[in-house]
Structure formats: structure tokens, C-alpha cells
CSV table of C-alpha atoms in Angstrom, one decimal:
chain,number,residue,atom,x,y,z
A,1,MET,CA,-15.3,-32.1,42.1
A,2,LEU,CA,-13.6,-34.8,40.1
A,3,LYS,CA,-16.9,-36.1,38.9
A,4,LYS,CA,-17.8,-32.7,37.5
A,5,SER,CA,-14.5,-32.3,35.8
A,6,TYR,CA,-14.6,-35.8,34.2
A,7,PRO,CA,-16.2,-34.7,30.9
A,8,TYR,CA,-13.5,-32.0,30.4
A,9,ILE,CA,-10.7,-34.4,31.2
A,10,VAL,CA,-12.2,-36.8,28.7
A,11,ALA,CA,-12.3,-34.0,26.1
A,12,ILE,CA,-8.6,-33.2,26.5
A,13,ILE,CA,-7.7,-36.9,26.3
A,14,VAL,CA,-9.9,-37.3,23.1
A,15,PHE,CA,-8.3,-34.2,21.5
A,16,ILE,CA,-4.8,-35.6,22.2
A,17,ALA,CA,-5.7,-39.0,21.0
A,18,VAL,CA,-7.3,-37.8,17.8
A,19,THR,CA,-4.4,-35.5,17.0
A,20,LEU,CA,-1.7,-38.2,17.6
A,21,VAL,CA,-3.6,-40.8,15.6
A,22,TYR,CA,-4.0,-38.5,12.6
A,23,PHE,CA,-0.4,-37.3,12.8
A,24,SER,CA,1.1,-40.7,13.8
A,25,PRO,CA,4.0,-40.3,11.3
A,26,LEU,CA,5.3,-37.5,13.6
A,27,LEU,CA,5.8,-40.1,16.3
A,28,GLU,CA,8.1,-42.0,13.9
A,29,GLY,CA,10.3,-38.9,13.6
A,30,LYS,CA,8.9,-37.8,10.2
A,31,LYS,CA,8.3,-34.1,9.5
A,32,MET,CA,6.0,-32.3,7.2
A,33,ARG,CA,7.8,-30.4,4.4
A,34,GLN,CA,6.4,-26.9,4.3
A,35,SER,CA,7.6,-24.7,1.4
A,36,ASP,CA,7.3,-21.4,3.3
A,37,ILE,CA,9.2,-22.7,6.3
A,38,VAL,CA,12.0,-24.0,4.0
A,39,HIS,CA,12.2,-20.4,2.6
A,40,PHE,CA,12.1,-19.0,6.1
A,41,GLN,CA,15.0,-21.2,7.2
A,42,GLY,CA,17.1,-19.7,4.4
A,43,MET,CA,16.0,-16.1,5.2
A,44,SER,CA,16.7,-16.4,8.9
A,45,LYS,CA,19.9,-18.5,8.9
A,46,GLU,CA,22.2,-15.5,9.3
A,47,ILE,CA,20.1,-14.2,12.2
A,48,SER,CA,19.9,-17.6,13.8
A,49,ASP,CA,23.7,-18.2,13.5
A,50,TYR,CA,24.4,-14.8,15.1
A,51,ARG,CA,22.0,-15.6,17.9
A,52,ALA,CA,23.6,-19.0,18.5
A,53,LYS,CA,27.1,-17.5,18.5
A,54,THR,CA,26.5,-14.4,20.6
A,55,GLY,CA,23.3,-14.9,22.5
A,56,LYS,CA,22.1,-11.5,21.1
A,57,GLU,CA,19.4,-10.5,18.7
A,58,ALA,CA,20.4,-9.2,15.2
A,59,LEU,CA,17.9,-6.5,14.1
A,60,TRP,CA,19.3,-6.5,10.5
A,61,THR,CA,20.1,-9.2,8.0
A,62,ASN,CA,22.1,-9.1,4.8
A,63,ASN,CA,20.5,-12.2,3.3
A,64,MET,CA,17.2,-10.5,2.2
A,65,PHE,CA,17.1,-8.0,-0.7
A,66,GLY,CA,20.7,-6.9,-0.1
A,67,GLY,CA,19.8,-6.0,3.5
A,68,MET,CA,16.7,-5.3,5.6
A,69,PRO,CA,15.4,-5.1,9.1
A,70,ALA,CA,14.9,-8.5,10.8
A,71,TYR,CA,11.9,-7.6,12.9
A,72,GLN,CA,9.5,-9.8,10.9
A,73,ILE,CA,12.0,-12.5,10.0
A,74,SER,CA,13.4,-13.9,13.2
A,75,VAL,CA,13.6,-11.7,16.2
A,76,VAL,CA,13.0,-13.3,19.6
A,77,TYR,CA,11.4,-11.0,22.3
A,78,LYS,CA,12.5,-12.7,25.5
A,79,GLY,CA,10.5,-10.4,27.7
A,80,ASN,CA,7.2,-11.7,26.4
A,81,LEU,CA,6.2,-14.4,28.9
A,82,VAL,CA,3.0,-15.2,26.9
A,83,LYS,CA,5.3,-17.6,25.0
A,84,GLN,CA,5.5,-19.8,28.0
A,85,VAL,CA,1.7,-20.0,28.3
A,86,ASP,CA,1.6,-20.9,24.6
A,87,LYS,CA,4.0,-23.8,25.2
A,88,VAL,CA,2.0,-25.1,28.1
A,89,LEU,CA,-1.2,-25.1,26.0
A,90,LYS,CA,0.5,-27.1,23.2
A,91,LEU,CA,1.4,-29.8,25.7
A,92,GLY,CA,4.7,-30.4,24.0
A,93,LEU,CA,3.0,-31.9,21.0
A,94,PRO,CA,5.1,-32.0,17.8
A,95,HIS,CA,4.3,-29.6,15.0
A,96,PRO,CA,1.7,-29.3,13.4
A,97,ALA,CA,-0.2,-31.6,15.8
A,98,ASP,CA,0.2,-28.9,18.4
A,99,LEU,CA,-1.8,-26.4,16.4
A,100,VAL,CA,-4.6,-28.9,15.6
A,101,PHE,CA,-4.9,-29.6,19.3
A,102,LEU,CA,-5.2,-25.8,19.9
A,103,TYR,CA,-7.9,-25.7,17.2
A,104,MET,CA,-9.9,-28.2,19.2
A,105,LEU,CA,-9.2,-26.8,22.6
A,106,GLY,CA,-10.1,-23.2,21.6
A,107,PHE,CA,-13.3,-24.2,19.8
A,108,PHE,CA,-14.3,-26.4,22.7
A,109,ILE,CA,-14.0,-23.5,25.1
A,110,LEU,CA,-16.2,-21.3,22.8
A,111,ALA,CA,-18.8,-24.1,22.5
A,112,LEU,CA,-19.1,-24.4,26.3
A,113,VAL,CA,-19.4,-20.7,26.7
A,114,LEU,CA,-22.3,-20.7,24.2
A,115,GLY,CA,-24.0,-23.4,26.3
A,116,VAL,CA,-23.5,-26.4,24.0
A,117,ASN,CA,-23.6,-29.8,25.6
A,118,VAL,CA,-20.1,-30.9,26.5
A,119,TRP,CA,-20.2,-34.1,24.4
A,120,LEU,CA,-21.6,-32.1,21.4
A,121,ALA,CA,-18.9,-29.5,22.0
A,122,ILE,CA,-16.2,-32.2,21.7
A,123,ALA,CA,-17.6,-33.4,18.4
A,124,GLY,CA,-17.9,-29.8,17.2
A,125,ALA,CA,-14.3,-29.0,18.2
A,126,ILE,CA,-13.1,-32.0,16.2
A,127,ALA,CA,-15.1,-31.1,13.2
A,128,PHE,CA,-13.8,-27.5,13.4
A,129,ALA,CA,-10.2,-28.6,13.7
A,130,PHE,CA,-10.4,-30.8,10.6
A,131,SER,CA,-11.7,-28.1,8.3
A,132,SER,CA,-9.9,-28.7,5.0
A,133,TYR,CA,-8.5,-25.2,4.8
A,134,PHE,CA,-6.5,-25.6,8.0
A,135,PHE,CA,-4.5,-28.5,6.5
A,136,ILE,CA,-4.0,-26.6,3.2
A,137,ILE,CA,-2.2,-23.8,5.1
A,138,PHE,CA,-0.1,-26.4,7.0
A,139,GLU,CA,1.2,-27.8,3.7
A,140,ALA,CA,2.0,-24.3,2.5
A,141,GLY,CA,3.8,-23.5,5.8
A,142,HIS,CA,1.5,-20.7,7.0
A,143,ASN,CA,2.2,-21.6,10.6
A,144,SER,CA,1.6,-18.1,12.1
A,145,LYS,CA,-1.7,-17.9,10.3
A,146,ALA,CA,-2.8,-21.3,11.7
A,147,HIS,CA,-1.5,-20.3,15.1
A,148,ALA,CA,-3.6,-17.1,15.1
A,149,ILE,CA,-6.7,-18.9,13.9
A,150,ALA,CA,-6.4,-21.3,16.8
A,151,TYR,CA,-6.9,-18.5,19.3
A,152,MET,CA,-9.8,-16.7,17.6
A,153,ALA,CA,-12.5,-18.9,19.2
A,154,PRO,CA,-11.3,-18.6,22.8
A,155,VAL,CA,-11.0,-14.8,22.4
A,156,LEU,CA,-14.6,-14.7,21.3
A,157,ALA,CA,-15.5,-16.9,24.3
A,158,GLY,CA,-13.9,-14.4,26.7
A,159,ILE,CA,-15.7,-11.5,25.1
A,160,ILE,CA,-19.1,-13.3,25.3
A,161,LEU,CA,-18.6,-14.1,28.9
A,162,THR,CA,-17.7,-10.5,29.7
A,163,MET,CA,-20.9,-9.3,27.9
A,164,ARG,CA,-22.8,-11.8,30.0
A,165,LYS,CA,-21.7,-9.9,33.2
A,166,LYS,CA,-19.0,-12.5,34.2
A,167,TYR,CA,-16.5,-9.7,34.3
A,168,LEU,CA,-13.6,-11.4,36.1
A,169,LEU,CA,-13.6,-14.7,34.2
A,170,GLY,CA,-14.5,-13.1,30.9
A,171,GLY,CA,-11.9,-10.4,31.3
A,172,ALA,CA,-9.2,-12.8,32.3
A,173,LEU,CA,-9.9,-15.2,29.4
A,174,THR,CA,-10.1,-12.2,26.9
A,175,ALA,CA,-6.8,-10.8,28.2
A,176,LEU,CA,-5.0,-14.2,28.1
A,177,PHE,CA,-6.2,-15.4,24.7
A,178,LEU,CA,-5.9,-12.0,23.0
A,179,ALA,CA,-2.3,-11.8,24.2
A,180,LEU,CA,-1.8,-15.3,22.7
A,181,GLU,CA,-3.5,-14.2,19.5
A,182,LEU,CA,-1.2,-11.2,19.2
A,183,TYR,CA,1.8,-13.4,20.1
A,184,ALA,CA,1.0,-15.6,17.1
A,185,ASN,CA,1.8,-12.5,15.1
A,186,HIS,CA,-0.5,-12.7,12.1
A,187,LEU,CA,-2.3,-9.4,12.1
A,188,GLN,CA,-4.4,-10.3,9.0
A,189,ILE,CA,-6.2,-13.0,11.1
A,190,THR,CA,-6.4,-10.7,14.1
A,191,TYR,CA,-8.0,-8.1,11.8
A,192,TYR,CA,-10.6,-10.6,10.7
A,193,LEU,CA,-11.2,-11.4,14.4
A,194,LEU,CA,-11.7,-7.7,15.0
A,195,MET,CA,-14.4,-7.6,12.3
A,196,ILE,CA,-16.3,-10.4,14.0
A,197,VAL,CA,-16.0,-8.7,17.4
A,198,VAL,CA,-17.2,-5.3,16.0
A,199,VAL,CA,-20.4,-7.0,14.5
A,200,PHE,CA,-21.0,-8.8,17.8
A,201,MET,CA,-20.6,-5.6,19.9
A,202,ILE,CA,-22.9,-3.7,17.6
A,203,SER,CA,-25.6,-6.3,18.1
A,204,GLU,CA,-25.0,-6.3,21.9
A,205,PHE,CA,-25.3,-2.5,21.9
A,206,ILE,CA,-28.6,-2.7,20.1
A,207,PHE,CA,-30.0,-5.3,22.6
A,208,SER,CA,-28.7,-3.2,25.5
A,209,ILE,CA,-30.7,-0.2,24.3
A,210,ARG,CA,-33.8,-2.3,23.8
A,211,GLU,CA,-33.6,-3.9,27.2
A,212,LYS,CA,-32.3,-0.8,28.9
A,213,HIS,CA,-29.1,-2.3,30.1
A,214,LEU,CA,-26.7,0.3,28.8
A,215,PRO,CA,-24.8,0.7,32.1
A,216,ASP,CA,-24.0,-3.1,32.1
A,217,PHE,CA,-22.9,-2.8,28.4
A,218,PHE,CA,-20.5,0.0,29.1
A,219,LYS,CA,-19.1,-1.8,32.2
A,220,SER,CA,-18.4,-4.8,30.0
A,221,VAL,CA,-16.8,-2.6,27.4
A,222,GLY,CA,-14.6,-1.1,30.1
A,223,VAL,CA,-13.5,-4.6,31.2
A,224,LEU,CA,-12.7,-5.6,27.6
A,225,LEU,CA,-10.6,-2.4,27.0
A,226,VAL,CA,-8.5,-3.2,30.1
A,227,ALA,CA,-8.1,-6.8,28.8
A,228,ALA,CA,-7.1,-5.5,25.4
A,229,LEU,CA,-4.5,-3.1,26.9
A,230,PHE,CA,-3.0,-6.0,28.9
A,231,ALA,CA,-2.8,-8.1,25.7
A,232,VAL,CA,-1.2,-5.3,23.7
A,233,ALA,CA,1.2,-4.5,26.5
A,234,CYS,CA,2.5,-8.1,26.6
A,235,ASN,CA,3.3,-7.9,22.9
A,236,ILE,CA,4.3,-4.2,22.7
A,237,THR,CA,7.9,-4.8,21.6
A,238,ASN,CA,6.8,-6.7,18.4
A,239,ILE,CA,3.8,-4.5,17.7
A,240,TRP,CA,5.7,-1.2,18.1
A,241,SER,CA,8.7,-2.3,16.0
A,242,THR,CA,6.3,-3.5,13.3
A,243,TYR,CA,4.4,-0.3,13.4
A,244,GLU,CA,7.6,1.8,12.9
A,245,TYR,CA,9.0,-0.6,10.3
A,246,GLY,CA,5.7,-0.7,8.3
A,247,LYS,CA,6.0,3.0,7.4
A,248,TYR,CA,9.1,2.2,5.2
A,249,THR,CA,7.7,-0.9,3.5
A,250,THR,CA,5.2,-1.3,0.6
A,251,ARG,CA,2.5,-1.0,3.2
A,252,GLY,CA,3.5,2.5,4.1
A,253,LYS,CA,3.1,5.8,2.1
A,254,SER,CA,4.9,5.9,-1.2
A,255,GLU,CA,6.2,8.9,-3.1
A,256,LEU,CA,5.9,7.0,-6.4
A,257,THR,CA,2.2,6.8,-7.4
A,258,THR,CA,0.3,6.7,-10.7
A,259,GLU,CA,-3.2,7.7,-11.6
A,260,ALA,CA,-4.0,4.1,-12.4
A,261,GLU,CA,-3.4,2.9,-8.8
A,262,ASN,CA,-6.4,1.4,-7.0
A,263,ARG,CA,-5.1,2.7,-3.6
A,264,THR,CA,-6.4,4.4,-0.5
A,265,THR,CA,-3.5,3.9,2.0
A,266,GLY,CA,-0.9,1.2,2.2
A,267,LEU,CA,-1.1,-1.5,-0.5
A,268,ASP,CA,-3.3,-1.0,-3.5
A,269,LYS,CA,-6.5,-3.1,-3.3
A,270,ASP,CA,-5.7,-5.2,-6.4
A,271,TYR,CA,-2.4,-6.3,-4.9
A,272,ALA,CA,-3.8,-7.0,-1.5
A,273,THR,CA,-6.7,-9.1,-2.8
A,274,ASP,CA,-4.8,-11.0,-5.6
A,275,TRP,CA,-4.7,-14.2,-3.5
A,276,SER,CA,-8.0,-13.7,-1.7
A,277,TYR,CA,-10.7,-16.4,-1.9
A,278,GLY,CA,-13.4,-15.8,-4.4
A,279,LYS,CA,-17.0,-15.7,-3.0
A,280,THR,CA,-17.9,-19.2,-4.2
A,281,GLU,CA,-14.4,-20.5,-3.3
A,282,THR,CA,-15.3,-20.1,0.3
A,283,PHE,CA,-17.0,-23.4,0.1
A,284,THR,CA,-13.6,-25.1,0.0
A,285,LEU,CA,-13.6,-24.5,3.8
A,286,LEU,CA,-16.1,-27.4,3.9
A,287,ILE,CA,-15.7,-29.2,0.6
A,288,PRO,CA,-12.1,-30.1,-0.5
A,289,ASN,CA,-11.4,-29.5,-4.2
A,290,PHE,CA,-14.6,-27.5,-4.6
A,291,MET,CA,-12.7,-25.4,-7.2
A,292,GLY,CA,-11.0,-28.4,-8.8
A,293,GLY,CA,-7.8,-28.8,-6.7
A,294,ALA,CA,-4.3,-27.6,-6.8
A,295,SER,CA,-2.8,-25.4,-9.5
A,296,VAL,CA,-0.8,-28.5,-10.6
A,297,GLU,CA,-1.4,-32.1,-9.4
A,298,PRO,CA,-1.2,-35.7,-10.8
A,299,LEU,CA,-4.2,-37.4,-12.3
A,300,SER,CA,-4.8,-41.1,-12.8
A,301,THR,CA,-5.0,-43.1,-16.0
A,302,SER,CA,-8.7,-43.4,-15.4
A,303,SER,CA,-9.2,-39.7,-15.6
A,304,ASN,CA,-11.1,-38.1,-18.6
A,305,SER,CA,-8.0,-36.0,-19.3
A,306,TYR,CA,-5.9,-39.1,-19.9
A,307,LYS,CA,-8.6,-40.7,-22.0
A,308,ALA,CA,-8.8,-37.6,-24.1
A,309,LEU,CA,-5.1,-37.6,-24.7
A,310,ILE,CA,-5.1,-41.2,-25.8
A,311,ALA,CA,-8.2,-40.6,-28.0
A,312,ASN,CA,-6.3,-37.8,-29.8
A,313,GLY,CA,-3.4,-40.1,-30.7
A,314,ILE,CA,-1.0,-39.2,-27.9
A,315,PRO,CA,1.2,-42.3,-27.0
A,316,GLU,CA,0.5,-43.9,-23.6
A,317,SER,CA,4.0,-43.2,-22.3
A,318,GLN,CA,3.7,-39.5,-23.2
A,319,ALA,CA,0.2,-39.2,-21.9
A,320,THR,CA,1.2,-40.8,-18.6
A,321,GLU,CA,3.9,-38.1,-18.2
A,322,VAL,CA,1.5,-35.3,-19.1
A,323,ILE,CA,-1.1,-36.2,-16.5
A,324,LYS,CA,1.6,-36.1,-13.7
A,325,ASN,CA,1.4,-32.3,-13.8
A,326,MET,CA,-2.1,-31.3,-14.7
A,327,PRO,CA,-3.8,-27.9,-13.9
A,328,THR,CA,-6.9,-28.8,-11.9
A,329,TYR,CA,-7.7,-25.5,-10.2
A,330,TRP,CA,-10.4,-23.4,-12.0
A,331,GLY,CA,-11.1,-20.7,-9.4
A,332,PRO,CA,-10.6,-17.0,-9.5
A,333,GLN,CA,-7.1,-16.8,-8.0
A,334,LEU,CA,-4.0,-16.1,-10.1
A,335,LEU,CA,-1.9,-19.2,-11.0
């Protein structure tokens, strides 16, 4: 038994080691400065202070826009025990090392379900976890997005197992990891996951028709529906309050419209996609700085920009200051 589990134990040890080596400054007490988290701390301070003082949850805050519901700012739903499972899976690792570990663990599970050799699965999990985009969102403070991404792969693993007639294991994994996915509370990422699942299920449906296995297909779908209901039930307090709250936000119906709006329901499409990746920009998932770099970043004195400034008669001292804040991004997003 121990011999069979040896590769998996090694995998966990490797994931922990790689994570802690890369994030070694965290072991020295250092923390990553994340701009969105700094803003969040300011937004949620009134709520956090009230919680610390009374032990109760404030569902309203006066610190944002002259007053607004606190549902999506800092409300703790104590009845959701999925939180404890999330803590266990993170192994008590400091942030954001805990999320990188989850990236590797989740992808490792998916790779094993797909039949990949365990040692290749370890290598693939590390490669996945160190995709450049994941570290970009860490720097920005998009923690809930990173958290939700980490649980996408194991949700898919559970669904695939269920469709392979391993109903108990597949259903249990789907229910568990989908509950964790919803607990991460980034519905945009969950929506993308749903798109992947829909495409996969369509392909499975077509193969079931060809191979005349429709009864097995619908049995698997039934198991997955039960798993989804369980996952939703675990997170129903947050989901339901968000659903009700959403009707009164910019994502709900508005009485103020113009003929120029590019809108179906909710947000207009232009607003919703202003910060979406361009088609070619998707390559930054694999190649850092594929679109140049950040909107503003420093360049060196060996850069062509610095040489051009000097060639045009700009004093060295002034040119050195200019290249400290140079626009290097040339992609389609707004700056």
C-alpha cells in the first residue's frame, strides 16, 4: 500500500518544496504588496472593526460610495464548512504560496485522471502553476480569481471520472471541488469553467449516441446534477445574497438607457470587455511580455529608448529619469 502511494507522496513533497523555494522571502516574514488588497483593506476596515468588536456581521458599510451593502466586500458566512476543507488543502502555507500549491495539486489530479504518467503529471503540474499570467494576477491582488482558477482542473477531473462511469468517486470529487470553486467566489472564472464543461458534455453526448451508450450518459449527468446541487447548497448564502444584490447594481436592469448602448442585459458589452485580453494577447499566458510589458515600467540605459533620447540631445540625467517610467505595453487594452 505504501509502495503504491509513494509517487503521490513524492508529488506533494515536490510541490511544497518548489513552492517554498520560489517564495522563500515569505519564510523571512516578507509579504507581497498587492494593490487591490490594499484597497480592499481600506474598503473593509469598518466592517472588520465591527466584527472584531461585536462578533457579528455588518451587512452594510458607510465607507463605500456613501453607503452600500457589504455582501461582496467582507461578509463571513460561518455556516459554510467548505472553508475548513480549503484550509486543509492549503496546508497552512503563507499567501500566495498556498495558491501556487493548489494550482499544482489541482492540475496533478486532472493529469492523473487523464491517464498521464505520474512523473509527467508532476512536471506538468509545475509547468501549469508557473504560467506567467498567474503571477501577474498575484501582483495585482486578484486573489479570488487565482483561488477559483486553482479549483478548475480538479472540477474537470471529477466530471471526467463521472462520465467514465466511476460514479461514486467522480461525483464526490465534483461535489467537493465545485463547492470549493464556488467558495472562492469569482463567478467570472466559474463561468469560464462552465463553458469548458458545456463543450466537453456536448462531445460526450455525441459519442454516447454513436456508441449507443445514452443510458450511461444520462446516469452520469444525473450524478453530476446531484453533485452540483450539493456544491451550490454549501455556498447558498453567498450566492443568494449576490443574486438579490445584483439586481440593484450596474449588472442589473437600468431605467436609464440610450440608443447608443451596446447592451443585452446587465453590463453593456463594451464595458464588460474593456479589460479583456485581445486574441493575440492570449500568448502572454505562455510568453511573458509578448505585448511589450506593463503600461509603465523602467528601462535600462542600454535600451533603444534611452539611446534615442541621448541621440536627440536630451541630457543624460534627464534621459535617465525619463526611462524610469516608460510605456512598454502595446496591446489592445485601455491604458
